[in-house]
C-alpha positions as a Markdown table, in Angstrom:
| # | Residue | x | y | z |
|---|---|---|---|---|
| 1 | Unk | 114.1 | 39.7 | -62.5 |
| 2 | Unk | 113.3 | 38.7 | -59.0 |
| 3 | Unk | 116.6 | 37.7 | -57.9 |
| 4 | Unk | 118.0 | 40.9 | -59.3 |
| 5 | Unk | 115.9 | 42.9 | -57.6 |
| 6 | Unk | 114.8 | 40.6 | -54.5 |
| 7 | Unk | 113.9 | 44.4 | -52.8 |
| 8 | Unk | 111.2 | 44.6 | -55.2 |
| 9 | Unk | 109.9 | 41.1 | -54.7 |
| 10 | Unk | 109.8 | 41.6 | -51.0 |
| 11 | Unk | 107.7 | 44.5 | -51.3 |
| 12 | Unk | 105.3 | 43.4 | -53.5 |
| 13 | Unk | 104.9 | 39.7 | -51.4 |
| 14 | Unk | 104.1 | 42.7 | -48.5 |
| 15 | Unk | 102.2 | 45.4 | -49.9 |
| 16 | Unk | 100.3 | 44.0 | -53.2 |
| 17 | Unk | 96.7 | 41.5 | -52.6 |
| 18 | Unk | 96.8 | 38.2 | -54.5 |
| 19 | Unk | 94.9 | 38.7 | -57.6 |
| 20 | Unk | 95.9 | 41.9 | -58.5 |
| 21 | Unk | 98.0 | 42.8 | -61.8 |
| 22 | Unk | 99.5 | 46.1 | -62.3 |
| 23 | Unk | 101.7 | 47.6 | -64.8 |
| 24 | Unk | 104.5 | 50.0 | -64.0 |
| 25 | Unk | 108.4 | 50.5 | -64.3 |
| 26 | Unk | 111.5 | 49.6 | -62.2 |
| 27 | Unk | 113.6 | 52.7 | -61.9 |
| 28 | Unk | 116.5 | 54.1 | -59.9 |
| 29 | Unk | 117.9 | 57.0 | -58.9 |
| 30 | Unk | 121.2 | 58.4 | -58.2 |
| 31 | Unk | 121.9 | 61.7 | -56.5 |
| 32 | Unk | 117.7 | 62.3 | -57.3 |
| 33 | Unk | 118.5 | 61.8 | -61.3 |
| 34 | Unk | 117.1 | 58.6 | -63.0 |
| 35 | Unk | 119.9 | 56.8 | -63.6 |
| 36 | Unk | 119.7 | 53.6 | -66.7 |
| 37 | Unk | 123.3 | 53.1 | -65.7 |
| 38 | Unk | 122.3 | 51.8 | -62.9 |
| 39 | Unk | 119.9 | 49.5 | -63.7 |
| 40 | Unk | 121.6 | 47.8 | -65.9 |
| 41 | Unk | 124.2 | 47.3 | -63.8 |
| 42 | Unk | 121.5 | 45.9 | -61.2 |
| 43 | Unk | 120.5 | 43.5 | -64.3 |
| 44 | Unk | 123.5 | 42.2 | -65.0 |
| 45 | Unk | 125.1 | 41.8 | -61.2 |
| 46 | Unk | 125.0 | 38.3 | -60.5 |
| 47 | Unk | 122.1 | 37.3 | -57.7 |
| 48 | Unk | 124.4 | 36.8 | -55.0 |
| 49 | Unk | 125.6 | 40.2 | -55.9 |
| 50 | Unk | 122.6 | 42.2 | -55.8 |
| 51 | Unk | 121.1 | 42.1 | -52.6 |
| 52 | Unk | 124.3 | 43.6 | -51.5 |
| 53 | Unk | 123.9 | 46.6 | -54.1 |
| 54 | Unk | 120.0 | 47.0 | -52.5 |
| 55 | Unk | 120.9 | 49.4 | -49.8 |
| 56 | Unk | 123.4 | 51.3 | -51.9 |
| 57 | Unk | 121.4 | 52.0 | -55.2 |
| 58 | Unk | 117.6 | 51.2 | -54.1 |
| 59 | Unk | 115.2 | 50.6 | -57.0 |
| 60 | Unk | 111.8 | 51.6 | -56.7 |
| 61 | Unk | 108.7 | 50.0 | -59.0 |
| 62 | Unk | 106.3 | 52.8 | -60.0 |
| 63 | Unk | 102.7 | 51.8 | -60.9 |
| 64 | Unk | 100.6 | 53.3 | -63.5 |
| 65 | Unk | 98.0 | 51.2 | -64.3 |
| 66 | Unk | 96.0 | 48.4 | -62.7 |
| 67 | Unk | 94.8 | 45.1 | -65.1 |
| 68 | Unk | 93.2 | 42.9 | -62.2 |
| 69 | Unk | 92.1 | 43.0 | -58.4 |
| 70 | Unk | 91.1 | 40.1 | -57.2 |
| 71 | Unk | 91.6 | 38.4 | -60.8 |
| 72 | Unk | 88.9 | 40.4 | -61.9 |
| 73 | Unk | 90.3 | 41.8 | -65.4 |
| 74 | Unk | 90.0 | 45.5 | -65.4 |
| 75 | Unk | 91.4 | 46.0 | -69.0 |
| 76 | Unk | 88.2 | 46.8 | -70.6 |
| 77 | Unk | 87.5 | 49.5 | -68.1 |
| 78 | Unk | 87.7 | 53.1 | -68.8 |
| 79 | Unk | 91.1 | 54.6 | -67.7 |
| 80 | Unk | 89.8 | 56.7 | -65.1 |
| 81 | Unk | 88.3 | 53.9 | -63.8 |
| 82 | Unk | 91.3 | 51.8 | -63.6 |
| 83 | Unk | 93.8 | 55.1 | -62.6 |
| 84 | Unk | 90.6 | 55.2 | -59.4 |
| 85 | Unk | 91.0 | 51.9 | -58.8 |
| 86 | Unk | 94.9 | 52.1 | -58.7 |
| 87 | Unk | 95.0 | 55.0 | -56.3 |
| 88 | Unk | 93.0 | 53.3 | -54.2 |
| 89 | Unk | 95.0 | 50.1 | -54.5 |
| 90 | Unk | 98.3 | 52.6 | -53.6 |
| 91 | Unk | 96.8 | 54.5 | -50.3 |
| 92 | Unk | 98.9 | 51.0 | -48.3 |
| 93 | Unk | 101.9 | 51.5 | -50.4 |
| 94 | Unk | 105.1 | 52.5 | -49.4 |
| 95 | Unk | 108.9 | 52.5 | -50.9 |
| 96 | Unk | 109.7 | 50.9 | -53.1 |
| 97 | Unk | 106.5 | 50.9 | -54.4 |
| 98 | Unk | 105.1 | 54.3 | -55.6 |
| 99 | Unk | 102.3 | 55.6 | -57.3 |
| 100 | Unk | 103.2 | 57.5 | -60.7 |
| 101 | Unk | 101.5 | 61.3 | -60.5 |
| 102 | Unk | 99.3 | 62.5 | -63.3 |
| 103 | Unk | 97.4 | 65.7 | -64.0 |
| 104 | Unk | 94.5 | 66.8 | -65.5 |
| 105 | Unk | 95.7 | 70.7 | -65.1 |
| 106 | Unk | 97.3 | 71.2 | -68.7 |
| 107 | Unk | 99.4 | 74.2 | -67.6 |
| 108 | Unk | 100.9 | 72.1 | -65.0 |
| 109 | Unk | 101.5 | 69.1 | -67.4 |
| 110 | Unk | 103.5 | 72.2 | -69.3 |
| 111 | Unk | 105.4 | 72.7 | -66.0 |
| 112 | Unk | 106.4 | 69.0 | -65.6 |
| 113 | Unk | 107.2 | 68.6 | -69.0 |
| 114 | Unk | 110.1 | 71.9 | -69.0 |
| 115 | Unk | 111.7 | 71.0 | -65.2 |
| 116 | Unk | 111.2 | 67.2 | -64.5 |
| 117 | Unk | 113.7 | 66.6 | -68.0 |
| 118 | Unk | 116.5 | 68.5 | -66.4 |
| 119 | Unk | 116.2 | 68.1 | -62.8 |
| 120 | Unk | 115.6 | 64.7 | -62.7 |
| 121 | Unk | 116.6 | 62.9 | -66.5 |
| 122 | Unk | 112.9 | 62.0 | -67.2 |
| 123 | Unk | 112.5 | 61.5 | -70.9 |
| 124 | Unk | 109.3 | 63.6 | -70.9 |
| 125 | Unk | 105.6 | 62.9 | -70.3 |
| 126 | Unk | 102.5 | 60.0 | -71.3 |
| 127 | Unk | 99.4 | 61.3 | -72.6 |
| 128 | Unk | 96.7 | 58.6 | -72.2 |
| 129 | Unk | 92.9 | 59.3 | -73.0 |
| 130 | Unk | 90.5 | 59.1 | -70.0 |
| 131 | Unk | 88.4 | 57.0 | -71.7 |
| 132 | Unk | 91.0 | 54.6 | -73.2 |
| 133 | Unk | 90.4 | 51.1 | -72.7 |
| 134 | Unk | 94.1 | 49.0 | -71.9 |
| 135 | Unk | 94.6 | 47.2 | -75.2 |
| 136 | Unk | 97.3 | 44.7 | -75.3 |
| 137 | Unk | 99.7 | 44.7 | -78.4 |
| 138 | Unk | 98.3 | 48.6 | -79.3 |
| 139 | Unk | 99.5 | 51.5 | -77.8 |
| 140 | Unk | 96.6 | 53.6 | -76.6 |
| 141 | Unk | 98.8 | 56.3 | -75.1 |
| 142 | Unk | 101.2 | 59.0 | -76.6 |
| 143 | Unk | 104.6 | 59.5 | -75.1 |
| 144 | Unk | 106.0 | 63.0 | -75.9 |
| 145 | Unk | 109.7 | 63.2 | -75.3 |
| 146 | Unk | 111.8 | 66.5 | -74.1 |
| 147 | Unk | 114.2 | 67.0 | -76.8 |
| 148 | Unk | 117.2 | 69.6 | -76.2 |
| 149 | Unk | 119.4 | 70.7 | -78.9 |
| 150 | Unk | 123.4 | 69.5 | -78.7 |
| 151 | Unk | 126.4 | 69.8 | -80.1 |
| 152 | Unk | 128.9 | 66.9 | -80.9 |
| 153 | Unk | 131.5 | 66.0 | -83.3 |
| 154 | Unk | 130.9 | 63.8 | -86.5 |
| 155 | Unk | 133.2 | 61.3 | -86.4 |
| 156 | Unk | 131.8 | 58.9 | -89.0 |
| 157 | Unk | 128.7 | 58.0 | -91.1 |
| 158 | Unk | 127.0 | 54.8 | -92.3 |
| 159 | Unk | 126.7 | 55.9 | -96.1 |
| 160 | Unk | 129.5 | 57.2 | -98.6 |
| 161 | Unk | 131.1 | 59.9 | -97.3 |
| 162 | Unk | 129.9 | 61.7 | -100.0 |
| 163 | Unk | 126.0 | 61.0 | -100.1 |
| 164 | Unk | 126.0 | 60.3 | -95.7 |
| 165 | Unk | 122.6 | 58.7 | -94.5 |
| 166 | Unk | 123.1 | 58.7 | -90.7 |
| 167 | Unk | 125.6 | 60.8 | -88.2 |
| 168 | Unk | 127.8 | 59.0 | -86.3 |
| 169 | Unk | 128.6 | 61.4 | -83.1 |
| 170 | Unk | 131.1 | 61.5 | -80.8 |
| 171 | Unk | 133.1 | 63.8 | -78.1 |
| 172 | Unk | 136.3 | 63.3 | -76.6 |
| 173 | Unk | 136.7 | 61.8 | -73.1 |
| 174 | Unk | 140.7 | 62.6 | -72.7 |
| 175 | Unk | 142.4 | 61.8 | -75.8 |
| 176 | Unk | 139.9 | 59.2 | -76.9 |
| 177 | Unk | 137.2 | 59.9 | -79.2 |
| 178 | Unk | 134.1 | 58.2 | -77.8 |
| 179 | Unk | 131.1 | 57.3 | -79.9 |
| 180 | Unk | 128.0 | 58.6 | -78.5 |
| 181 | Unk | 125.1 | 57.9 | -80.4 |
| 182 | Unk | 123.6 | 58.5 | -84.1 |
| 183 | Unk | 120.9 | 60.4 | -85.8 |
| 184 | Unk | 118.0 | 59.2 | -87.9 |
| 185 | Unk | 118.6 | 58.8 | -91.6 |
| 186 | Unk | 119.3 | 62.3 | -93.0 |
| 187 | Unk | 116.9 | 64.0 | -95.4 |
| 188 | Unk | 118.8 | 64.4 | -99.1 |
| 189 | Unk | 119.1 | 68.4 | -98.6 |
| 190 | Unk | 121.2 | 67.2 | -95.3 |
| 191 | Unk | 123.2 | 64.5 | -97.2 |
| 192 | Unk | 124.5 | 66.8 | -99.3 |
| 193 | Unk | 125.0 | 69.9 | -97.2 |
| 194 | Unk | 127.2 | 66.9 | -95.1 |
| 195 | Unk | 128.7 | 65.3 | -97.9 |
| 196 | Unk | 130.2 | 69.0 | -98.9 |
| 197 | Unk | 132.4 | 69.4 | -95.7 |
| 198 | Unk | 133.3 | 66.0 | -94.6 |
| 199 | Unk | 136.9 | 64.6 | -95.4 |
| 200 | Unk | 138.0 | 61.0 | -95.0 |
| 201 | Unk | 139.7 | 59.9 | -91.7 |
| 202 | Unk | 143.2 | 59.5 | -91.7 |
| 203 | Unk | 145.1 | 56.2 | -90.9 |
| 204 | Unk | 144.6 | 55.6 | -86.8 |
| 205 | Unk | 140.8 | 56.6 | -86.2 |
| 206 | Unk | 139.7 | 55.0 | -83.2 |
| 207 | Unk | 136.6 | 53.7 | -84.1 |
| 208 | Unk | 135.8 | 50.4 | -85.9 |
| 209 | Unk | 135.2 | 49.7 | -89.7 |
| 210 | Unk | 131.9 | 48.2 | -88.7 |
| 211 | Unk | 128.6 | 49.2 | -86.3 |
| 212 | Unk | 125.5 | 47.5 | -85.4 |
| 213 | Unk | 122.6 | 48.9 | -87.3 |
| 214 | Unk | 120.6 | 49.6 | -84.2 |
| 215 | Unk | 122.5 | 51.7 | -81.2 |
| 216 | Unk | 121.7 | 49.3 | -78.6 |
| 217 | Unk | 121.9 | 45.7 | -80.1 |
| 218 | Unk | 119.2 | 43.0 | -81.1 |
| 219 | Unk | 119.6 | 40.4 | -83.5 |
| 220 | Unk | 120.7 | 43.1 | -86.4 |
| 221 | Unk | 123.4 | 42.9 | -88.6 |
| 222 | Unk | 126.6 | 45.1 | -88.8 |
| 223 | Unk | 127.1 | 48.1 | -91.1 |
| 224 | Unk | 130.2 | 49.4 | -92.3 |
| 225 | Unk | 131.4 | 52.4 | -90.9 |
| 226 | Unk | 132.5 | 55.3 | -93.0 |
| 227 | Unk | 135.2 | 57.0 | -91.0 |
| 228 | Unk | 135.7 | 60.8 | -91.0 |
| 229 | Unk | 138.1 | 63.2 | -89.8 |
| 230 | Unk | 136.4 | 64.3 | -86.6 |
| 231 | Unk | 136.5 | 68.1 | -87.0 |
| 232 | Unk | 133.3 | 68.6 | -87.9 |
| 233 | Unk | 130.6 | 70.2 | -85.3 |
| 234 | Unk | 127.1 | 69.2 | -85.8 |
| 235 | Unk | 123.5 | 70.3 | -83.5 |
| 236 | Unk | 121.3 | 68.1 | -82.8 |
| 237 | Unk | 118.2 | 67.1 | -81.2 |
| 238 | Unk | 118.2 | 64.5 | -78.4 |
| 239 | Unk | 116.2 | 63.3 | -75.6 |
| 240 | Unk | 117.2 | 63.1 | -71.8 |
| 241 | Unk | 117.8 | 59.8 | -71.8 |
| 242 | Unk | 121.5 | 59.1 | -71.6 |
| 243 | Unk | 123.6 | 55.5 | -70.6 |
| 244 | Unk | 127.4 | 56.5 | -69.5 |
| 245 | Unk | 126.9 | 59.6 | -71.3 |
| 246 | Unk | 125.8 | 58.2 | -74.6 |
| 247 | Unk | 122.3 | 59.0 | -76.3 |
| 248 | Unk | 119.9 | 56.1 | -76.2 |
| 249 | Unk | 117.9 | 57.0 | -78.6 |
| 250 | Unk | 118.2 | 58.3 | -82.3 |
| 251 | Unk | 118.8 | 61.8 | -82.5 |
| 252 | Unk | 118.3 | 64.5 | -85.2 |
| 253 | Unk | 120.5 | 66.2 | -87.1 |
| 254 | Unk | 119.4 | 70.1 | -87.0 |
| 255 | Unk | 122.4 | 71.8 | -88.5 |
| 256 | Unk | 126.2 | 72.5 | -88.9 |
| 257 | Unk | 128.2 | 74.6 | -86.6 |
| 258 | Unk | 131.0 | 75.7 | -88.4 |
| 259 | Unk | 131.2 | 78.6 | -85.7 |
| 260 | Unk | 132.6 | 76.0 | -83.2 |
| 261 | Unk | 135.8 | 73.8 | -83.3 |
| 262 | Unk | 136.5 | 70.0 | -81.3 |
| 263 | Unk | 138.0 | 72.4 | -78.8 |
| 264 | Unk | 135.1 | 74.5 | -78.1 |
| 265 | Unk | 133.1 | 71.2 | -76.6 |
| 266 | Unk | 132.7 | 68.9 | -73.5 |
| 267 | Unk | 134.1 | 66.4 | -72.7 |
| 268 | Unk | 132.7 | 63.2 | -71.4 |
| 269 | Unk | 133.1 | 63.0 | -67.9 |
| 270 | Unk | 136.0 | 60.1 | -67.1 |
């Protein structure tokens, strides 16, 4: 990590005491959006590569918790204790380095969770007791994601076309049908209300005969692919969190929208 992001090193040689351990998140933005293409492109770009990429994408490493000052563990400390400590800890820093905000104010946690999604991608907000202890292996926090409803085409299904188990979606980008990301395993009264429109693809569908189980890769196996004419419209719920204009994350199926045709949606952008 430290030769990919050798800005981020720097900064925390300068700004952070020996001893101390914080937990946080690299991030970047692009036109003041969160942007996961680019930091995976950061991840990948060889070393001699990135420093050259620092001054035209710049990361920045957002702390939200503090483990150890002075290699004191703080772990078993309350959370507002450690949050106290960390604010403290983050009067000296400067960018990259940021402190992440929090509230108390549950009408402006409201407010942050309806804007921040749109204006700036984030996936929504963590909700962390004040009294929770940091617990490793066990999540002592709740994330609660911004989900917004969407519309894509269903391209294929892992499943018999007649008894479907997940979506496959996709929208066009030009002429090409571009797989964008699937839904969690349908509930039966969804299979079947599916399995009632869909019709087999005909010879020349674009997309494989097989897909990795999981969206974004791992050690899991392929599935086959059940190709399907792509005239169908579904909704759907998804998070913010998009990579070249594919959904990161599972999405779920809401309903059919027989109202709208291929035509009537975007495109992804080229």
């Amino acid at each position: 990590m430290t030769d990919r992001f050798p800005d981020i090193a720097a900064a925390a040689v300068r700004q952070i005491p020996a001893g101390v351990v914080l937990d946080g998140e690299l991030l970047m933005l692009v036109e003041g959006r969160l942007s996961f293409d680019a930091l995976q492109r950061r991840l990948v770009t060889a070393p001699a590569k990135a420093r050259q990429l620092v001054a035209a994408v710049p990361a920045s490493y957002v702390a939200f918790d503090l483990l150890a000052v002075a290699g004191v563990d703080l772990r078993t400390q309350r959370w507002t204790v450690r949050r106290g400590r960390l604010e403290q800890l983050a009067t000296s820093f400067s960018p990259p380095l940021q402190l992440t905000p929090v509230t108390a104010d549950l009408e402006e946690a409201r407010e942050w969770f309806d804007v921040l999604p749109a204006a700036m991608g984030v996936e929504g907000l963590v909700v962390k007791g004040a009294a929770t202890r940091y617990v490793g292996g066990r999540r002592e926090w709740l994330k609660v994601k911004h989900r917004a409803t969407r519309e894509f085409l269903i391209g294929g299904v892992l499943g018999p076309i007649a008894r479907p188990e997940v979506v496959i979606a996709g929208l066009y980008r030009g002429d090409d049908l571009v797989i964008v990301g699937r839904t969690v395993p349908l509930s039966p009264a969804q299979s079947a209300e599916l399995g009632a429109v869909l019709t087999p693809a005909k010879p020349g569908h674009p997309w494989p005969d097989k897909i990795t189980s999981q969206r974004w890769g791992g050690k899991d196996s392929k599935k086959p692919l059940t190709q399907v004419e792509p005239l169908v419209v579904a909704e759907v719920a998804a998070d913010a969190a998009t990579q070249a204009g594919q959904v990161r994350h599972s999405m779920r199926f809401i309903r059919l929208r027989p109202d709208l045709t291929p035509d009537d949606l975007d495109q992804l952008d080229s």
